[in-house]
Short mmCIF file of N, CA and C in Angstrom, two decimals:
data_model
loop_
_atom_site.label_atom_id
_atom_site.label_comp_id
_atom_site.label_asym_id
_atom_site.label_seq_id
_atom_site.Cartn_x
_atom_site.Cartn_y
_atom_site.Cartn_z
N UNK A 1 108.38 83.66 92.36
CA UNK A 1 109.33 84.73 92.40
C UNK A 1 108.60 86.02 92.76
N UNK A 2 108.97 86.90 93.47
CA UNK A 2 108.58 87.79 94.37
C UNK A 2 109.54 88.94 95.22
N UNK A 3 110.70 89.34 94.06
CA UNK A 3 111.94 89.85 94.98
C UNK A 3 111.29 91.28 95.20
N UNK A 4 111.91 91.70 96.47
CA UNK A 4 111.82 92.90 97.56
C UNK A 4 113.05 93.48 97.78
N UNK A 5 114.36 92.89 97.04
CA UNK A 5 115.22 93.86 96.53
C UNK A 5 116.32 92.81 95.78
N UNK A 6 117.73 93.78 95.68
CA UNK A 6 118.20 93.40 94.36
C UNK A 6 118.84 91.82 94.36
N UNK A 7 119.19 91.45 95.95
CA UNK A 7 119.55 89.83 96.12
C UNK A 7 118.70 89.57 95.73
N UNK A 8 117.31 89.46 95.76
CA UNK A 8 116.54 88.74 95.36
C UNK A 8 116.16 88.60 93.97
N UNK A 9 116.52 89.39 93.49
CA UNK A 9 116.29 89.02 91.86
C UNK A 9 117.75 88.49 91.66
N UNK A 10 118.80 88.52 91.78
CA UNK A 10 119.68 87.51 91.61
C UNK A 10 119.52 86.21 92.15
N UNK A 11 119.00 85.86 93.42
CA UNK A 11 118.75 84.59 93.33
C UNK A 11 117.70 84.32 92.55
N UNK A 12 116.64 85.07 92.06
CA UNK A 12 115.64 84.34 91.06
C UNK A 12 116.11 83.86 89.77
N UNK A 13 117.20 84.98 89.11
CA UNK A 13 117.97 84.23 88.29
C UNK A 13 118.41 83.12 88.52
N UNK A 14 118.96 82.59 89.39
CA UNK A 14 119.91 81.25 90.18
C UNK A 14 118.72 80.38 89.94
N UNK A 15 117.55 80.66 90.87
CA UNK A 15 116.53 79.66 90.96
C UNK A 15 115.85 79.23 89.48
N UNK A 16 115.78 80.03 88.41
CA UNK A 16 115.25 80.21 86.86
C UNK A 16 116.44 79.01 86.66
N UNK A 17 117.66 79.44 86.64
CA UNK A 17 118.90 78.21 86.25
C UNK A 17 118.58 77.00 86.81
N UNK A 18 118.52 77.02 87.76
CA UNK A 18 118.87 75.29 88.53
C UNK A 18 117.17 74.90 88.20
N UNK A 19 116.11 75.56 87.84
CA UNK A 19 114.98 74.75 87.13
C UNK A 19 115.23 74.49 85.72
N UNK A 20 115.80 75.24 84.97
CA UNK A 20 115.91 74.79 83.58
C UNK A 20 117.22 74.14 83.38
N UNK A 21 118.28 74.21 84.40
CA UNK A 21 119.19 73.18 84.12
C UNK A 21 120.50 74.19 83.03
N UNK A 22 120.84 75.19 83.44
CA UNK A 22 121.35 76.28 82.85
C UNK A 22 122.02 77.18 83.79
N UNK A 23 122.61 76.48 85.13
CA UNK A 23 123.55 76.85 86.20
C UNK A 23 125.01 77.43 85.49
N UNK A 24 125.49 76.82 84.40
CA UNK A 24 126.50 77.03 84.26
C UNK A 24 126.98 78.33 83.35
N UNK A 25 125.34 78.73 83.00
CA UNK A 25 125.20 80.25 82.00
C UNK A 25 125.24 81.31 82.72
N UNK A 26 124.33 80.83 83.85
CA UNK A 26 123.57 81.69 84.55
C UNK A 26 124.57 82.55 85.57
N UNK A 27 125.45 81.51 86.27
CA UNK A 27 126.48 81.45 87.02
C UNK A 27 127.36 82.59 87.00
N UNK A 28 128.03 83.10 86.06
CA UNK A 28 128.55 83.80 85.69
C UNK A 28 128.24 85.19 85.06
N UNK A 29 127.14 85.21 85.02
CA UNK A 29 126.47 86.30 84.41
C UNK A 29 126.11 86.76 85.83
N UNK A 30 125.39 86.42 86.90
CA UNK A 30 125.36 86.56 88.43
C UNK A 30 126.22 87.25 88.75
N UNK A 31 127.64 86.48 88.99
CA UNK A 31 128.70 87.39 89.33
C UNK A 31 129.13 88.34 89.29
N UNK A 32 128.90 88.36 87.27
CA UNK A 32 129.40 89.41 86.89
C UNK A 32 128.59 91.10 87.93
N UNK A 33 127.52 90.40 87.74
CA UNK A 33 126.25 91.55 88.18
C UNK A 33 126.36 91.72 89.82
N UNK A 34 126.68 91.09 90.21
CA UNK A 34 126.74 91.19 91.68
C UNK A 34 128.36 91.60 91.85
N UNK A 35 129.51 91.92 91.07
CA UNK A 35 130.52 92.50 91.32
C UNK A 35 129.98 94.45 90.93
N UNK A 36 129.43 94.44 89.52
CA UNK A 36 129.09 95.88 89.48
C UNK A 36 128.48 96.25 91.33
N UNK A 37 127.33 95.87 91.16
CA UNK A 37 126.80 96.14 92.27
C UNK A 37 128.10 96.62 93.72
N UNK A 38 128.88 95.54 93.89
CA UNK A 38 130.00 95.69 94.61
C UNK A 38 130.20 96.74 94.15
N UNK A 39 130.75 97.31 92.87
CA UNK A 39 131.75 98.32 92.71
C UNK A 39 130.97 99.88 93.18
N UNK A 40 129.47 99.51 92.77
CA UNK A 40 128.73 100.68 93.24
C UNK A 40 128.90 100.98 94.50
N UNK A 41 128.57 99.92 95.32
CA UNK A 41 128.52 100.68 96.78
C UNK A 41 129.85 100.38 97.31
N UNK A 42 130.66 100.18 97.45
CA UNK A 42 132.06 100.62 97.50
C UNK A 42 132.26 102.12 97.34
N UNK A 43 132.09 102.38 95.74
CA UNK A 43 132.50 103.66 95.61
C UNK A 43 131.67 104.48 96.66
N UNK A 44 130.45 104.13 96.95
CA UNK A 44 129.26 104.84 97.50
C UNK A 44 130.19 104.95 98.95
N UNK A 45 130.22 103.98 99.44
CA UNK A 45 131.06 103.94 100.58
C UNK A 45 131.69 105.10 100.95
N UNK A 46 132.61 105.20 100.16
CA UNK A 46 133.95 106.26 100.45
C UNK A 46 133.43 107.95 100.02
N UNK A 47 132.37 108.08 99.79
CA UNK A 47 131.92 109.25 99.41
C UNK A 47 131.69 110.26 100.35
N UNK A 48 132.31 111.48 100.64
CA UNK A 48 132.21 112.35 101.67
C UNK A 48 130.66 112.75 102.05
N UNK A 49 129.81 113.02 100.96
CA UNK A 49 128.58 113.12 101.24
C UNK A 49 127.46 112.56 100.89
N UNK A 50 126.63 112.54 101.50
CA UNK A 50 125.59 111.53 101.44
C UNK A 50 124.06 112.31 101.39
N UNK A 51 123.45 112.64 99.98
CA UNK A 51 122.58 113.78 99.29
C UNK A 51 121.48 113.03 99.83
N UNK A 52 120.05 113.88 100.17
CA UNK A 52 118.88 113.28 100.45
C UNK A 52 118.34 112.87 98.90
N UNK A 53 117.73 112.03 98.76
CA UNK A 53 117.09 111.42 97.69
C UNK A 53 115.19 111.24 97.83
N UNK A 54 115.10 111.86 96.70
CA UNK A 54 113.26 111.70 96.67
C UNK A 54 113.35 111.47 95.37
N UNK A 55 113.05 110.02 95.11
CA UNK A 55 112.49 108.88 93.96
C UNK A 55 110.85 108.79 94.24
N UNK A 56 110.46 109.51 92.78
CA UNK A 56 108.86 109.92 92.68
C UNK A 56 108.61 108.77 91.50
N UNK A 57 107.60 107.28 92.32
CA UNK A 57 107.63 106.42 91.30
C UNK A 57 106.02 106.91 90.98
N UNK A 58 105.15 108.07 91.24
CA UNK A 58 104.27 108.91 90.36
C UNK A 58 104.38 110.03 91.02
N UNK A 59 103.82 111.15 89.89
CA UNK A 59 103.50 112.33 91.04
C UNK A 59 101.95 112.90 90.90
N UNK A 60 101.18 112.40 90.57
CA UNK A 60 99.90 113.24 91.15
C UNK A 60 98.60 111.68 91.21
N UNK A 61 98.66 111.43 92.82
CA UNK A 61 99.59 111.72 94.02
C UNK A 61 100.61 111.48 94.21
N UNK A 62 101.68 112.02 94.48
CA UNK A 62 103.10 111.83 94.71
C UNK A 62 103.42 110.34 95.67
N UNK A 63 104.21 109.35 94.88
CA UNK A 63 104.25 107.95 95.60
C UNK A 63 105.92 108.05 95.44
N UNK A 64 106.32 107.66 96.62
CA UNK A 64 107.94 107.36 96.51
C UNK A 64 107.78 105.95 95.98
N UNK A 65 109.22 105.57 96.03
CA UNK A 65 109.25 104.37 95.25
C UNK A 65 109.45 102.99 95.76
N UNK A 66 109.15 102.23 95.46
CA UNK A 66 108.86 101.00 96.33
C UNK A 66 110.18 99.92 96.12
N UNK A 67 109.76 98.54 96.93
CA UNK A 67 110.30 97.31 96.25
C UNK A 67 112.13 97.73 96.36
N UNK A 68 112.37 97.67 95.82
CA UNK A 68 113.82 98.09 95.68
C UNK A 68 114.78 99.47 95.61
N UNK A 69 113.64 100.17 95.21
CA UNK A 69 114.07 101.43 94.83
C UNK A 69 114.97 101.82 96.31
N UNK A 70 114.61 102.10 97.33
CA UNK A 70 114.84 102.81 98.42
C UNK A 70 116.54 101.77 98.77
N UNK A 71 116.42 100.55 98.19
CA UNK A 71 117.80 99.83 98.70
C UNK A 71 118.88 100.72 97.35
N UNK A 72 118.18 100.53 96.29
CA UNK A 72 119.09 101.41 95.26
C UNK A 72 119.52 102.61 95.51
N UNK A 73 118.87 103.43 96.09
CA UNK A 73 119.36 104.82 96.04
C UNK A 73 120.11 104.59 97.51
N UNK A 74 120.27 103.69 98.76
CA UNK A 74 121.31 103.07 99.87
C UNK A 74 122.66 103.23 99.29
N UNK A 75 122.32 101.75 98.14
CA UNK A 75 123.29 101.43 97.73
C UNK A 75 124.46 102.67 96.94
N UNK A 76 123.71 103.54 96.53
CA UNK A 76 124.24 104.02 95.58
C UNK A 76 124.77 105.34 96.26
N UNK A 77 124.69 105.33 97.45
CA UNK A 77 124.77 106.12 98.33
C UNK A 77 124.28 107.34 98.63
N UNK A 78 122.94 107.47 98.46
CA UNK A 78 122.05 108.70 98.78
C UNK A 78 121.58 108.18 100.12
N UNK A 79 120.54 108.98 100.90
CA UNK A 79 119.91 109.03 102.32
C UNK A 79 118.14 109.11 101.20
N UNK A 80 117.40 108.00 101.85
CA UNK A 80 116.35 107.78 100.89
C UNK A 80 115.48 109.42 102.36
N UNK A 81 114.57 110.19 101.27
CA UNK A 81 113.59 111.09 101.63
C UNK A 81 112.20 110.37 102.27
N UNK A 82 111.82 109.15 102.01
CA UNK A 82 110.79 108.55 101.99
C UNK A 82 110.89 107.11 101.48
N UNK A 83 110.83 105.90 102.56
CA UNK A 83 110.56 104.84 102.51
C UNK A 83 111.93 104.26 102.63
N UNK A 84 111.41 102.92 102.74
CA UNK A 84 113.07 101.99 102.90
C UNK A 84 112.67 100.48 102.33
N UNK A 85 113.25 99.73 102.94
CA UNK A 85 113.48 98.44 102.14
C UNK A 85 112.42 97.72 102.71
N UNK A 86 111.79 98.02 103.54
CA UNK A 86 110.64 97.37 104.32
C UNK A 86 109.14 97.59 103.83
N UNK A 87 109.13 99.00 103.23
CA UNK A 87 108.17 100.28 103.34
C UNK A 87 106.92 99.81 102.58
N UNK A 88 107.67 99.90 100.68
CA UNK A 88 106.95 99.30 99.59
C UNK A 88 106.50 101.12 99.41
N UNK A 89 106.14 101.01 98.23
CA UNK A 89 105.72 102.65 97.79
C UNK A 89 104.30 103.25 98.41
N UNK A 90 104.34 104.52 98.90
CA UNK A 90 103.24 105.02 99.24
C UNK A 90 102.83 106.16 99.18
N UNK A 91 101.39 107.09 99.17
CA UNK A 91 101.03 108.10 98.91
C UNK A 91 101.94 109.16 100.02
N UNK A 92 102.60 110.43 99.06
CA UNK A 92 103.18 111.24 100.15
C UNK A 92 102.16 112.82 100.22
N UNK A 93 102.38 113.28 101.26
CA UNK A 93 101.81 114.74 101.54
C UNK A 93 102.74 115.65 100.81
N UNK A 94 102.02 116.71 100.17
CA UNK A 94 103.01 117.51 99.43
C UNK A 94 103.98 117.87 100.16
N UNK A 95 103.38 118.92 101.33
CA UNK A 95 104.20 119.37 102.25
C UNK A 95 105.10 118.61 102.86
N UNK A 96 105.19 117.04 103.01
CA UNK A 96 105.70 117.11 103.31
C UNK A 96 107.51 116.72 102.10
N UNK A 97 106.78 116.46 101.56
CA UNK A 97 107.88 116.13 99.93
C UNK A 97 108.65 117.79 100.33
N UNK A 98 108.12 118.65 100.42
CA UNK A 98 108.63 120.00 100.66
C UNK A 98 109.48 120.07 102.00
N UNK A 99 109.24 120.04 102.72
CA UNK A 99 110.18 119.66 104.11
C UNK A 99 111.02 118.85 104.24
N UNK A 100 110.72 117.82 103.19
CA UNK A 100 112.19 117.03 103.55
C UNK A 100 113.67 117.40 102.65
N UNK A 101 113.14 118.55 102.00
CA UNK A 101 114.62 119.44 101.12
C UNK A 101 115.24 118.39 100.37
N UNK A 102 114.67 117.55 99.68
CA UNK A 102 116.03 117.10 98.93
C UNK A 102 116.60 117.05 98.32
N UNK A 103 118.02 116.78 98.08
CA UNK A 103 119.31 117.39 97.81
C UNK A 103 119.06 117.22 95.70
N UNK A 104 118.21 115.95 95.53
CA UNK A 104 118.19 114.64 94.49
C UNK A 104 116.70 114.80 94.06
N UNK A 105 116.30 114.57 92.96
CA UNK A 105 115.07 114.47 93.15
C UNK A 105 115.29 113.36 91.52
N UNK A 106 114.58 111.98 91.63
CA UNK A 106 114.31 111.13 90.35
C UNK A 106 113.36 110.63 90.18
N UNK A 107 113.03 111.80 88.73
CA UNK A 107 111.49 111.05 88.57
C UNK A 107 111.49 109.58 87.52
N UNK A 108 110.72 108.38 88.18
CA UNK A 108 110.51 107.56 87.49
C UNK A 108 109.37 106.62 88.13
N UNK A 109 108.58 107.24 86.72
CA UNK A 109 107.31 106.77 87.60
C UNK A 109 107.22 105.11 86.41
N UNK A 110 106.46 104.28 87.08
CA UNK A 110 106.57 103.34 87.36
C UNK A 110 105.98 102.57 86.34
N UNK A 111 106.74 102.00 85.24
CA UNK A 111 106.63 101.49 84.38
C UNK A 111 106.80 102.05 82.97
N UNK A 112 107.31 103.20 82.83
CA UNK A 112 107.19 104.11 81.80
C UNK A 112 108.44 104.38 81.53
N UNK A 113 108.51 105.27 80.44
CA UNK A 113 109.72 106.02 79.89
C UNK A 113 110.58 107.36 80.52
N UNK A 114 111.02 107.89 79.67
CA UNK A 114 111.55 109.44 80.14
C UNK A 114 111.12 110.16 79.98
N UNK A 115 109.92 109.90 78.48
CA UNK A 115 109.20 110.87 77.77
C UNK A 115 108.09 110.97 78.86
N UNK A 116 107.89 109.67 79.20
CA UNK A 116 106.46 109.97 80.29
C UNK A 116 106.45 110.57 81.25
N UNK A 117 108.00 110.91 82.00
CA UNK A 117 108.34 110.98 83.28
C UNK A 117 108.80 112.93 83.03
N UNK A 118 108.85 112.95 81.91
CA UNK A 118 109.22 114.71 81.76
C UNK A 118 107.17 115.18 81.60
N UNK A 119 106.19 114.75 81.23
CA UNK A 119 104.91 115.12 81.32
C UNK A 119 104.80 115.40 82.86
N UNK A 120 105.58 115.19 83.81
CA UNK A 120 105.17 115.22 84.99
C UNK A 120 105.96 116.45 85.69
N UNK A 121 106.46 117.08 84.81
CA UNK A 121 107.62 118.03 85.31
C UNK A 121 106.32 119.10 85.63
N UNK A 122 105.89 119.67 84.43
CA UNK A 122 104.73 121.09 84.70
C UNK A 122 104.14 120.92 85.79
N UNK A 123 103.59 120.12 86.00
CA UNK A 123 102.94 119.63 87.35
C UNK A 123 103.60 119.61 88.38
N UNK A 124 104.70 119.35 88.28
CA UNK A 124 105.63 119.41 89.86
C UNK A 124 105.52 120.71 89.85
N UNK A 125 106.18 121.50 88.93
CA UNK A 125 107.10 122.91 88.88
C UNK A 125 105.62 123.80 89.40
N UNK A 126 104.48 123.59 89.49
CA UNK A 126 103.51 124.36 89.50
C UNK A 126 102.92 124.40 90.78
N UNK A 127 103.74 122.82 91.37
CA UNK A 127 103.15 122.75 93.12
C UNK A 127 104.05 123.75 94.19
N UNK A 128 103.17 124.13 95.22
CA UNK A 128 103.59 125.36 96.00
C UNK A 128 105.07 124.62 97.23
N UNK A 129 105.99 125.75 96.77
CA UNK A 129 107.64 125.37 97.31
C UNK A 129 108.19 124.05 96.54
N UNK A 130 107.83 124.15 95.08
CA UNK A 130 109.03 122.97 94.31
C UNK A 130 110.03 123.74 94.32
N UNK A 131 110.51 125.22 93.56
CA UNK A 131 111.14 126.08 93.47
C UNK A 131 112.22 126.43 94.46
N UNK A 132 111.53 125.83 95.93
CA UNK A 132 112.34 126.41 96.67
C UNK A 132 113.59 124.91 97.23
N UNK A 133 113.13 124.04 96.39
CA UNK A 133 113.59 122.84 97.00
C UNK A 133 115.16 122.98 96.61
N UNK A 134 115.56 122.34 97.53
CA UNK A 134 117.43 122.53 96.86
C UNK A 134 117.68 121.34 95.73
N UNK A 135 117.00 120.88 95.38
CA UNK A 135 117.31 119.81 94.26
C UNK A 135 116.79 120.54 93.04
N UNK A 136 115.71 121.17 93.03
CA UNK A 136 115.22 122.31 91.94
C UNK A 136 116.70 123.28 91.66
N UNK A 137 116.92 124.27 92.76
CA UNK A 137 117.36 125.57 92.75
C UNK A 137 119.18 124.81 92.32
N UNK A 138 119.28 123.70 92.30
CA UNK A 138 120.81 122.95 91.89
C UNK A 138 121.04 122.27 90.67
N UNK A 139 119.67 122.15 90.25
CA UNK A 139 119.25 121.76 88.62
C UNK A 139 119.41 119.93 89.00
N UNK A 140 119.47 119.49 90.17
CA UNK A 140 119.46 117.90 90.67
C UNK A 140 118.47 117.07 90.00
N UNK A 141 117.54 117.68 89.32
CA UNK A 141 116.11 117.02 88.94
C UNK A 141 116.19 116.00 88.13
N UNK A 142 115.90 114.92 88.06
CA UNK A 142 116.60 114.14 86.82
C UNK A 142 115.27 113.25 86.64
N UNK A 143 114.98 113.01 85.41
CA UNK A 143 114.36 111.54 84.93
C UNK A 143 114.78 110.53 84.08
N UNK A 144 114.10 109.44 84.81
CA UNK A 144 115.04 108.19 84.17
C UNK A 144 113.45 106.98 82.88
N UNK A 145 114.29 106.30 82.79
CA UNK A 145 113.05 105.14 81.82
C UNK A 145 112.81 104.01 82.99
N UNK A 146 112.11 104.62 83.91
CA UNK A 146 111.86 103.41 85.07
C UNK A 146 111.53 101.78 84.46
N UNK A 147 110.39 102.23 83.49
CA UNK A 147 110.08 100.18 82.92
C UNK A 147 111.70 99.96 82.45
N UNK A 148 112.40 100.54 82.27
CA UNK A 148 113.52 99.90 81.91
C UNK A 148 114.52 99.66 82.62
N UNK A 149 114.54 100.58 83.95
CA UNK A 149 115.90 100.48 85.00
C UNK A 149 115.26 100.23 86.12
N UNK A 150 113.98 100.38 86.85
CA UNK A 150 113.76 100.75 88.25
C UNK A 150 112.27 99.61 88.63
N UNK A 151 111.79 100.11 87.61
CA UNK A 151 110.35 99.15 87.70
C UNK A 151 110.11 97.70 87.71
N UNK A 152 111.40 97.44 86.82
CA UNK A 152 110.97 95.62 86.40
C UNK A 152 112.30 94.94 87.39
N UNK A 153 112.00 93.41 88.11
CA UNK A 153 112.71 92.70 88.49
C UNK A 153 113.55 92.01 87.43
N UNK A 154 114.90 92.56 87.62
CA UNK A 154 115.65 91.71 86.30
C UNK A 154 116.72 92.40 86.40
N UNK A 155 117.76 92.06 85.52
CA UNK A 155 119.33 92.18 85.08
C UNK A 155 119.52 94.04 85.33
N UNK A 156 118.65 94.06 84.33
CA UNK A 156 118.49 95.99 84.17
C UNK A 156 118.54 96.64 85.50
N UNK A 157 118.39 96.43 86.53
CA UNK A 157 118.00 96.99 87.90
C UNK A 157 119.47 97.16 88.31
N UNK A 158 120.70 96.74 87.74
CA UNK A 158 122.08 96.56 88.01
C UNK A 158 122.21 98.08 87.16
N UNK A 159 122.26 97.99 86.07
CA UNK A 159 122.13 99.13 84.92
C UNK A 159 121.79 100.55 85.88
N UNK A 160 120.77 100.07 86.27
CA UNK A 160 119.19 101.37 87.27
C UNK A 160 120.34 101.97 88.44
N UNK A 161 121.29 101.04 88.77
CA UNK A 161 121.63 101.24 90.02
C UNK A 161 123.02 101.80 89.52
N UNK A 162 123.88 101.43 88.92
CA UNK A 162 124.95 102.55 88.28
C UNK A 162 124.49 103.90 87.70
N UNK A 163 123.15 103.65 87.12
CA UNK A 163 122.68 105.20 86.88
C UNK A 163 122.71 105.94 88.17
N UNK A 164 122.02 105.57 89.37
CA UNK A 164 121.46 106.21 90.39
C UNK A 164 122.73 106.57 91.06
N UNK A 165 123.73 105.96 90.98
CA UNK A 165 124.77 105.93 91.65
C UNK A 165 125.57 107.37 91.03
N UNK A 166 125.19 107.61 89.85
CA UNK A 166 126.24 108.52 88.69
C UNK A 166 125.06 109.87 89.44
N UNK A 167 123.79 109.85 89.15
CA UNK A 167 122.68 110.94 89.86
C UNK A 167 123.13 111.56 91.24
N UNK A 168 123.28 110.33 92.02
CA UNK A 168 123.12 110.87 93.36
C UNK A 168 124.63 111.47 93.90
N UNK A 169 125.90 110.98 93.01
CA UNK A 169 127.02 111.41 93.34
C UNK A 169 127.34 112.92 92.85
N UNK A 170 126.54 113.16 91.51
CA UNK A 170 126.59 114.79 90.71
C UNK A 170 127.79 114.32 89.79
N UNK A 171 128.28 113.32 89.38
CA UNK A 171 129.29 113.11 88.50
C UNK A 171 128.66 112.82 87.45
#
């Protein structure tokens, strides 16, 4: 098992079932999770606007976020700032985190909490043009418990993705 986005950890569930012989648990719990998902990008769908998104899975050096992240914030209907479903997470230039204005900014760095992910705020707020970013100056800034919604392959990443979806819409 090795998923690179969120089908793929649903079929790993599938594949976990039909090895242990537990298709008929599993089955339905799938669905269920792959209808939220539906309902997310649906709504995402019909949304007049579509906010730039910068998902900081660390920041010093600043790494966008890998693996799935960039299909989540798709799905959920943001315009990803950095990386895509192909990409996998990588070191960014400040400047250019600064040039790409975005609308969103979610910190969840990668494997940690909220508590861990607010230690990283002073440090942003102190790098030259955070202030001026429109996700700063709109109060957009948000942190999440990545080991719990964003980081790990599993059920929770459904959870990760109705959050992101509630972030990136401003509702």
């Amino acid at each position: 098992m090795d998923p690179a986005c969120i089908g793929d950890v649903l079929d790993d569930v599938r594949r976990v079932a039909r090895a242990t012989g537990t298709e008929a648990i599993a089955e339905p719990l799938v669905a269920g999770w792959q209808a939220r998902i539906d309902a997310v990008t649906q709504r995402a769908a019909r949304a007049r606007h579509q906010p730039r998104v910068l998902h900081l899975e660390w920041s010093d050096p600043p790494m966008c976020g890998g693996h799935w992240v960039p299909e989540m914030v798709e799905m959920a209907g943001g315009i990803n700032c950095f990386g895509d479903r192909a990409s996998g997470s990588f070191t960014l230039e400040w400047a250019d985190v600064v040039a790409s204005e975005p609308d969103v900014i979610v910190l969840m760095p990668c494997g940690f909490n909220v508590e861990r992910a607010l230690q990283d705020v002073p440090g942003l707020a102190a790098k030259e043009g955070w202030g001026s970013l429109p996700a700063v100056q709109n109060a957009r800034v948000y942190a999440i418990d990545a080991g719990a919604y964003t980081s790990r392959s599993g059920p929770r990443l459904v959870m990760g993705l109705e959050m992101l979806a509630e972030l990136v819409s401003g509702h």
